């Protein structure tokens, strides 16, 4: 599947219009002019370090943002993208990959950049919805007609089912997958020891642990490995779009509300003088225009009214094609927990994903 497009949007410079940039929450239209006090007529460049499945979203978003910024300030902006497994991307930024903004798969990965001294405390309060402009959830992607009849998480424990999911040590999406499975077995009444055994069996059925979500999609779709892919909603719907009639989405009975988190990399923007444009780059993700673009790319918008525009009234748990009416979001008979159930990302990471954590203990003998 060819999802490796990068976007570099370049426009000719023109006159600067003066305004004031709001530093947090809401769209530019809500906060007044997007032009920062430090805006210049000279072109500006910023880098967005993101995670695997956002390639298509930011290819489109960068186009509308460059137009927005030009209209508001008269300044041309070039956006460079970097994509990979979220945990790996966070480590790269912490180790010196220069990013003006990060748009990663989870708060815990942004914390790794903060802990390296590059992002100030309180970043989750800088933008609305805990600095998560869009959300997602975890679903199953299966092959046409679902030949293994995979309907829920317990089916992933069967000996005849091969599972594809990325590595929780490097992929944020993989951590969401793991926690969604954990929650399902917890809901089944299992105690913690039983849950660990169930998760261990699930990962014994994993054929390959790719470093990121896009690599896992490639293993399943292009390399034809496995019977089921544990996927972000947007990855699953992109597969339906790219290969119509070849795959189906199965919505499990429970999953987890995934909150990809965004942040300005303070140390970098203050050094480069790009704080105004970097802040508005994230701020504009909450605008109505960007929220609909996010929904069109199969992310759940944080704006409740726009979310409702894309919400299906049906209760089918199997999706065989992109809905003609664009209403792809399922909420009925679909229970979503969130990271708070696990005590937040710090507690969840320390228990499950650090070296020597539960994931290591259940996977070390695989």
Short mmCIF file of C-alpha atoms in Angstrom, two decimals:
data_model
loop_
_atom_site.label_atom_id
_atom_site.label_comp_id
_atom_site.label_asym_id
_atom_site.label_seq_id
_atom_site.Cartn_x
_atom_site.Cartn_y
_atom_site.Cartn_z
CA UNK A 1 0.00 0.00 0.00
CA UNK A 2 1.54 3.29 -1.00
CA UNK A 3 0.97 5.59 1.95
CA UNK A 4 4.45 7.14 1.96
CA UNK A 5 3.57 10.54 0.51
CA UNK A 6 5.23 13.51 2.15
CA UNK A 7 4.08 17.10 1.75
CA UNK A 8 6.22 20.16 1.34
CA UNK A 9 4.02 23.19 0.70
CA UNK A 10 5.91 26.24 -0.59
CA UNK A 11 4.46 29.61 -1.59
CA UNK A 12 6.04 32.94 -2.68
CA UNK A 13 6.40 35.55 0.08
CA UNK A 14 4.24 38.69 0.15
CA UNK A 15 3.44 41.56 2.49
CA UNK A 16 3.12 40.92 6.20
CA UNK A 17 -0.17 41.64 7.97
CA UNK A 18 0.16 42.36 11.68
CA UNK A 19 -1.89 40.61 14.36
CA UNK A 20 -1.70 38.71 17.57
CA UNK A 21 -1.50 34.95 17.86
CA UNK A 22 -3.39 33.26 20.63
CA UNK A 23 -1.28 30.58 22.27
CA UNK A 24 -3.88 27.99 23.24
CA UNK A 25 -7.18 26.28 22.53
CA UNK A 26 -9.78 26.96 19.88
CA UNK A 27 -9.42 27.95 16.27
CA UNK A 28 -7.95 31.10 14.81
CA UNK A 29 -11.43 32.42 14.08
CA UNK A 30 -12.23 32.16 17.79
CA UNK A 31 -9.03 33.79 18.95
CA UNK A 32 -8.65 36.58 16.43
CA UNK A 33 -5.87 37.03 13.91
CA UNK A 34 -3.35 34.22 13.59
CA UNK A 35 -0.50 36.62 12.86
CA UNK A 36 2.09 36.62 15.62
CA UNK A 37 3.93 39.63 16.83
CA UNK A 38 7.12 38.08 15.52
CA UNK A 39 5.79 37.21 12.06
CA UNK A 40 8.02 38.22 9.18
CA UNK A 41 7.70 38.68 5.45
CA UNK A 42 10.57 36.21 5.11
CA UNK A 43 9.46 32.61 4.45
CA UNK A 44 9.45 30.33 7.48
CA UNK A 45 9.96 26.57 7.80
CA UNK A 46 8.65 24.23 10.49
CA UNK A 47 8.91 20.49 11.03
CA UNK A 48 6.10 18.27 12.29
CA UNK A 49 7.30 14.97 13.73
CA UNK A 50 4.31 12.65 13.73
CA UNK A 51 3.44 8.99 13.92
CA UNK A 52 2.90 6.38 11.22
CA UNK A 53 -0.76 6.59 10.12
CA UNK A 54 -1.03 10.39 9.87
CA UNK A 55 0.76 10.70 6.54
CA UNK A 56 -2.36 11.28 4.47
CA UNK A 57 -3.98 13.56 7.04
CA UNK A 58 -1.03 15.94 7.28
CA UNK A 59 -0.38 15.88 3.55
CA UNK A 60 -3.86 17.44 3.21
CA UNK A 61 -3.74 19.57 6.36
CA UNK A 62 -0.44 21.20 5.46
CA UNK A 63 -2.03 22.51 2.27
CA UNK A 64 -4.92 24.21 4.03
CA UNK A 65 -2.69 25.52 6.81
CA UNK A 66 -0.22 27.19 4.45
CA UNK A 67 -3.16 29.00 2.82
CA UNK A 68 -4.58 29.97 6.22
CA UNK A 69 -1.25 31.29 7.50
CA UNK A 70 -0.62 33.21 4.28
CA UNK A 71 -4.02 34.87 4.46
CA UNK A 72 -3.59 35.80 8.11
CA UNK A 73 0.02 36.99 8.06
CA UNK A 74 1.18 37.37 4.47
CA UNK A 75 4.00 34.95 5.28
CA UNK A 76 4.87 31.79 3.37
CA UNK A 77 5.40 28.64 5.42
CA UNK A 78 6.97 25.33 4.44
CA UNK A 79 6.08 22.28 6.52
CA UNK A 80 8.34 19.24 6.57
CA UNK A 81 6.88 15.94 7.80
CA UNK A 82 8.50 13.03 9.59
CA UNK A 83 6.62 9.78 10.24
CA UNK A 84 7.38 6.53 12.04
CA UNK A 85 6.44 4.49 15.08
CA UNK A 86 5.35 7.01 17.72
CA UNK A 87 7.64 5.79 20.48
CA UNK A 88 10.58 5.73 18.10
CA UNK A 89 9.72 9.23 16.85
CA UNK A 90 9.61 10.56 20.40
CA UNK A 91 13.03 9.07 21.08
CA UNK A 92 14.40 10.63 17.89
CA UNK A 93 13.20 14.09 18.93
CA UNK A 94 14.52 13.63 22.46
CA UNK A 95 17.88 12.68 20.94
CA UNK A 96 18.13 15.70 18.66
CA UNK A 97 15.76 15.38 15.68
CA UNK A 98 14.67 19.01 15.34
CA UNK A 99 10.88 19.35 15.53
CA UNK A 100 8.89 22.53 15.95
CA UNK A 101 5.80 20.49 16.80
CA UNK A 102 5.10 16.87 17.63
CA UNK A 103 1.79 15.20 16.80
CA UNK A 104 2.27 11.79 18.38
CA UNK A 105 0.06 8.79 19.08
CA UNK A 106 -0.26 9.32 22.81
CA UNK A 107 0.56 11.63 25.68
CA UNK A 108 3.14 9.22 27.03
CA UNK A 109 5.30 9.67 23.94
CA UNK A 110 5.11 13.46 24.20
CA UNK A 111 6.14 13.06 27.84
CA UNK A 112 9.37 11.46 26.63
CA UNK A 113 10.16 14.67 24.73
CA UNK A 114 9.18 16.75 27.76
CA UNK A 115 11.39 14.64 30.02
CA UNK A 116 14.30 15.41 27.70
CA UNK A 117 13.82 19.09 28.58
CA UNK A 118 12.41 20.14 25.21
CA UNK A 119 8.75 20.72 26.13
CA UNK A 120 7.54 22.68 29.14
CA UNK A 121 5.21 21.24 31.76
CA UNK A 122 1.51 21.78 31.21
CA UNK A 123 1.47 21.13 27.47
CA UNK A 124 -1.77 19.12 27.71
CA UNK A 125 -3.53 22.32 28.81
CA UNK A 126 -2.20 24.43 25.95
CA UNK A 127 -4.88 23.27 23.52
CA UNK A 128 -8.43 22.01 23.91
CA UNK A 129 -9.40 18.43 24.77
CA UNK A 130 -6.12 17.74 26.59
CA UNK A 131 -4.25 18.83 23.44
CA UNK A 132 -5.89 16.05 21.42
CA UNK A 133 -7.60 17.71 18.41
CA UNK A 134 -8.85 14.37 17.08
CA UNK A 135 -9.24 10.86 18.48
CA UNK A 136 -9.48 7.32 17.19
CA UNK A 137 -10.16 3.79 18.40
CA UNK A 138 -8.89 0.29 17.70
CA UNK A 139 -10.75 -2.05 15.32
CA UNK A 140 -10.02 -5.31 13.48
CA UNK A 141 -9.24 -5.46 9.77
CA UNK A 142 -9.94 -8.89 8.25
CA UNK A 143 -9.92 -10.28 4.75
CA UNK A 144 -13.03 -10.38 2.56
CA UNK A 145 -15.87 -12.48 4.01
CA UNK A 146 -13.93 -12.82 7.28
CA UNK A 147 -12.89 -16.45 6.60
CA UNK A 148 -11.83 -17.07 10.23
CA UNK A 149 -15.08 -15.53 11.59
CA UNK A 150 -13.22 -13.16 13.90
CA UNK A 151 -15.76 -11.13 15.89
CA UNK A 152 -14.16 -10.13 19.19
CA UNK A 153 -10.96 -10.14 21.21
CA UNK A 154 -11.34 -13.71 22.46
CA UNK A 155 -11.17 -14.95 18.87
CA UNK A 156 -7.59 -13.69 18.74
CA UNK A 157 -6.59 -16.42 21.19
CA UNK A 158 -7.58 -19.28 18.88
CA UNK A 159 -4.77 -21.46 17.59
CA UNK A 160 -5.88 -20.99 13.98
CA UNK A 161 -5.73 -17.17 14.04
CA UNK A 162 -2.62 -15.23 13.03
CA UNK A 163 -2.52 -11.68 14.42
CA UNK A 164 -0.67 -8.65 13.08
CA UNK A 165 0.03 -5.78 15.49
CA UNK A 166 3.07 -3.54 15.96
CA UNK A 167 5.51 -3.59 18.83
CA UNK A 168 4.37 -1.73 21.99
CA UNK A 169 7.99 -0.88 22.72
CA UNK A 170 8.20 1.37 19.62
CA UNK A 171 4.60 2.03 18.49
CA UNK A 172 1.99 4.14 20.24
CA UNK A 173 -0.78 2.45 18.30
CA UNK A 174 0.46 -0.91 19.55
CA UNK A 175 0.11 0.29 23.13
CA UNK A 176 -3.50 1.26 22.48
CA UNK A 177 -4.05 -2.22 20.94
CA UNK A 178 -2.61 -3.91 24.02
CA UNK A 179 -4.67 -1.87 26.49
CA UNK A 180 -7.89 -2.38 24.51
CA UNK A 181 -7.34 -6.14 24.67
CA UNK A 182 -6.53 -5.94 28.38
CA UNK A 183 -9.79 -4.06 29.01
CA UNK A 184 -11.82 -6.67 27.13
CA UNK A 185 -10.50 -9.54 29.23
CA UNK A 186 -11.00 -7.48 32.37
CA UNK A 187 -14.64 -6.94 31.33
CA UNK A 188 -14.95 -10.70 30.95
CA UNK A 189 -14.34 -11.00 34.69
CA UNK A 190 -10.76 -12.26 34.52
CA UNK A 191 -8.39 -11.39 37.38
CA UNK A 192 -5.01 -9.87 36.59
CA UNK A 193 -3.18 -13.19 36.38
CA UNK A 194 -5.80 -14.54 33.98
CA UNK A 195 -5.63 -11.35 31.90
CA UNK A 196 -1.86 -11.70 31.62
CA UNK A 197 -2.31 -15.28 30.40
CA UNK A 198 -4.85 -14.14 27.82
CA UNK A 199 -2.59 -11.34 26.59
CA UNK A 200 0.33 -13.77 26.48
CA UNK A 201 -1.69 -16.15 24.31
CA UNK A 202 -2.71 -13.28 22.04
CA UNK A 203 0.92 -12.28 21.47
CA UNK A 204 1.90 -15.90 20.88
CA UNK A 205 -0.41 -15.63 17.86
CA UNK A 206 1.32 -12.48 16.59
CA UNK A 207 3.29 -13.36 13.48
CA UNK A 208 5.51 -10.28 13.37
CA UNK A 209 5.93 -7.19 15.54
CA UNK A 210 6.54 -4.28 13.18
CA UNK A 211 8.01 -1.10 14.61
CA UNK A 212 4.98 1.03 13.68
CA UNK A 213 1.34 0.89 12.67
CA UNK A 214 1.99 1.56 8.99
CA UNK A 215 4.52 -1.26 8.85
CA UNK A 216 1.95 -3.60 10.39
CA UNK A 217 -0.60 -2.55 7.78
CA UNK A 218 1.94 -3.32 5.06
CA UNK A 219 2.59 -6.76 6.56
CA UNK A 220 -1.13 -7.55 6.53
CA UNK A 221 -2.27 -5.90 3.31
CA UNK A 222 0.72 -6.06 0.97
CA UNK A 223 2.58 -9.06 2.34
CA UNK A 224 -0.64 -11.01 3.07
CA UNK A 225 0.50 -12.07 6.53
CA UNK A 226 -1.99 -13.00 9.23
CA UNK A 227 -5.76 -13.27 9.51
CA UNK A 228 -6.46 -10.05 11.40
CA UNK A 229 -4.80 -6.67 11.77
CA UNK A 230 -5.29 -4.69 14.98
CA UNK A 231 -5.55 -1.21 13.56
CA UNK A 232 -6.37 2.41 14.14
CA UNK A 233 -9.76 3.21 12.62
CA UNK A 234 -8.14 5.43 10.02
CA UNK A 235 -5.69 2.72 8.94
CA UNK A 236 -8.53 0.23 8.57
CA UNK A 237 -10.72 2.60 6.55
CA UNK A 238 -7.79 3.56 4.32
CA UNK A 239 -7.40 -0.12 3.50
CA UNK A 240 -11.07 -0.34 2.52
CA UNK A 241 -10.61 2.76 0.38
CA UNK A 242 -7.40 1.58 -1.28
CA UNK A 243 -8.50 -2.03 -1.84
CA UNK A 244 -12.29 -2.01 -2.26
CA UNK A 245 -13.89 -5.42 -1.86
CA UNK A 246 -10.77 -7.08 -0.42
CA UNK A 247 -11.08 -6.31 3.29
CA UNK A 248 -13.67 -5.80 6.01
CA UNK A 249 -13.64 -3.95 9.31
CA UNK A 250 -14.94 -5.75 12.38
CA UNK A 251 -15.82 -3.51 15.32
CA UNK A 252 -15.19 -5.41 18.59
CA UNK A 253 -17.56 -5.14 21.53
CA UNK A 254 -15.13 -2.96 23.49
CA UNK A 255 -12.13 -0.87 22.55
CA UNK A 256 -10.30 2.20 23.77
CA UNK A 257 -10.59 5.88 22.94
CA UNK A 258 -7.18 6.76 21.52
CA UNK A 259 -6.06 10.33 22.11
CA UNK A 260 -3.17 11.37 19.84
CA UNK A 261 -1.49 14.33 21.55
CA UNK A 262 0.04 17.44 20.03
CA UNK A 263 2.59 19.86 21.48
CA UNK A 264 4.88 22.72 20.57
CA UNK A 265 8.52 21.80 21.15
CA UNK A 266 9.42 24.85 23.23
CA UNK A 267 13.18 24.53 23.13
CA UNK A 268 13.20 24.34 19.33
CA UNK A 269 10.70 27.09 18.53
CA UNK A 270 12.37 29.52 20.92
CA UNK A 271 15.74 28.82 19.33
CA UNK A 272 14.41 29.09 15.77
CA UNK A 273 11.94 31.91 16.35
CA UNK A 274 9.00 29.84 15.10
CA UNK A 275 6.71 29.82 18.15
CA UNK A 276 3.92 31.83 16.53
CA UNK A 277 3.57 29.72 13.41
CA UNK A 278 4.10 26.45 15.28
CA UNK A 279 1.42 27.33 17.84
CA UNK A 280 -1.09 28.31 15.18
CA UNK A 281 -0.25 25.14 13.24
CA UNK A 282 -1.63 23.12 16.15
CA UNK A 283 -4.32 25.65 17.02
CA UNK A 284 -5.83 25.47 13.54
CA UNK A 285 -6.33 21.71 13.88
CA UNK A 286 -9.41 22.67 15.93
CA UNK A 287 -10.94 24.88 13.23
CA UNK A 288 -14.10 23.66 11.52
CA UNK A 289 -12.23 23.30 8.23
CA UNK A 290 -9.53 21.11 9.79
CA UNK A 291 -12.00 19.12 11.89
CA UNK A 292 -13.92 18.07 8.78
CA UNK A 293 -10.65 17.25 7.05
CA UNK A 294 -9.71 15.03 9.99
CA UNK A 295 -13.07 13.25 9.78
CA UNK A 296 -12.65 12.82 6.03
CA UNK A 297 -9.35 11.08 6.84
CA UNK A 298 -11.18 8.79 9.31
CA UNK A 299 -10.19 10.44 12.57
CA UNK A 300 -12.86 11.32 15.12
CA UNK A 301 -13.11 15.13 15.36
CA UNK A 302 -13.14 16.65 18.85
CA UNK A 303 -15.88 19.11 17.83
CA UNK A 304 -19.08 17.35 18.95
CA UNK A 305 -21.25 18.90 16.24
CA UNK A 306 -18.88 17.85 13.46
CA UNK A 307 -18.47 14.41 15.05
CA UNK A 308 -22.25 14.00 14.81
CA UNK A 309 -22.13 14.76 11.07
CA UNK A 310 -20.00 11.63 10.55
CA UNK A 311 -21.71 9.31 13.07
CA UNK A 312 -23.64 6.32 11.73
CA UNK A 313 -27.08 5.50 13.07
CA UNK A 314 -26.71 1.84 12.16
CA UNK A 315 -25.54 -0.85 14.54
CA UNK A 316 -23.74 -3.21 12.16
CA UNK A 317 -20.44 -4.44 13.57
CA UNK A 318 -19.03 -5.33 10.13
CA UNK A 319 -18.09 -2.65 7.60
CA UNK A 320 -17.43 -3.82 4.05
CA UNK A 321 -17.11 -0.48 2.27
CA UNK A 322 -16.77 3.24 2.86
CA UNK A 323 -20.29 4.52 3.62
CA UNK A 324 -21.63 6.55 0.70
CA UNK A 325 -23.05 9.16 3.09
CA UNK A 326 -19.68 9.62 4.82
CA UNK A 327 -21.09 8.50 8.18
CA UNK A 328 -18.37 6.05 9.14
CA UNK A 329 -18.17 6.54 12.92
CA UNK A 330 -19.88 3.82 14.98
CA UNK A 331 -20.94 4.61 18.54
CA UNK A 332 -23.86 2.22 19.17
CA UNK A 333 -23.06 -1.07 20.93
CA UNK A 334 -19.40 -0.07 21.03
CA UNK A 335 -17.97 0.56 24.49
CA UNK A 336 -14.84 2.67 24.69
CA UNK A 337 -12.69 2.91 27.78
CA UNK A 338 -9.88 5.48 27.97
CA UNK A 339 -6.42 5.85 29.43
CA UNK A 340 -7.82 7.11 32.74
CA UNK A 341 -9.04 3.57 33.39
CA UNK A 342 -5.38 2.57 33.55
CA UNK A 343 -4.37 5.47 35.81
CA UNK A 344 -3.07 7.71 33.02
CA UNK A 345 -0.10 7.18 30.74
CA UNK A 346 2.59 7.43 33.38
CA UNK A 347 1.08 4.64 35.46
CA UNK A 348 0.16 2.54 32.42
CA UNK A 349 3.65 2.78 30.94
CA UNK A 350 5.38 1.93 34.21
CA UNK A 351 3.21 -1.12 34.71
CA UNK A 352 3.02 -2.49 31.18
CA UNK A 353 5.63 -1.08 28.81
CA UNK A 354 8.87 -0.13 30.57
CA UNK A 355 11.78 -2.54 30.41
CA UNK A 356 10.85 -5.38 32.72
CA UNK A 357 7.14 -4.49 32.65
CA UNK A 358 4.26 -6.86 32.02
CA UNK A 359 4.67 -6.83 28.24
CA UNK A 360 8.30 -7.91 28.54
CA UNK A 361 7.35 -10.69 30.96
CA UNK A 362 4.67 -12.15 28.68
CA UNK A 363 6.61 -11.78 25.44
CA UNK A 364 10.14 -12.76 26.48
CA UNK A 365 9.62 -16.45 25.80
CA UNK A 366 7.83 -15.99 22.46
#
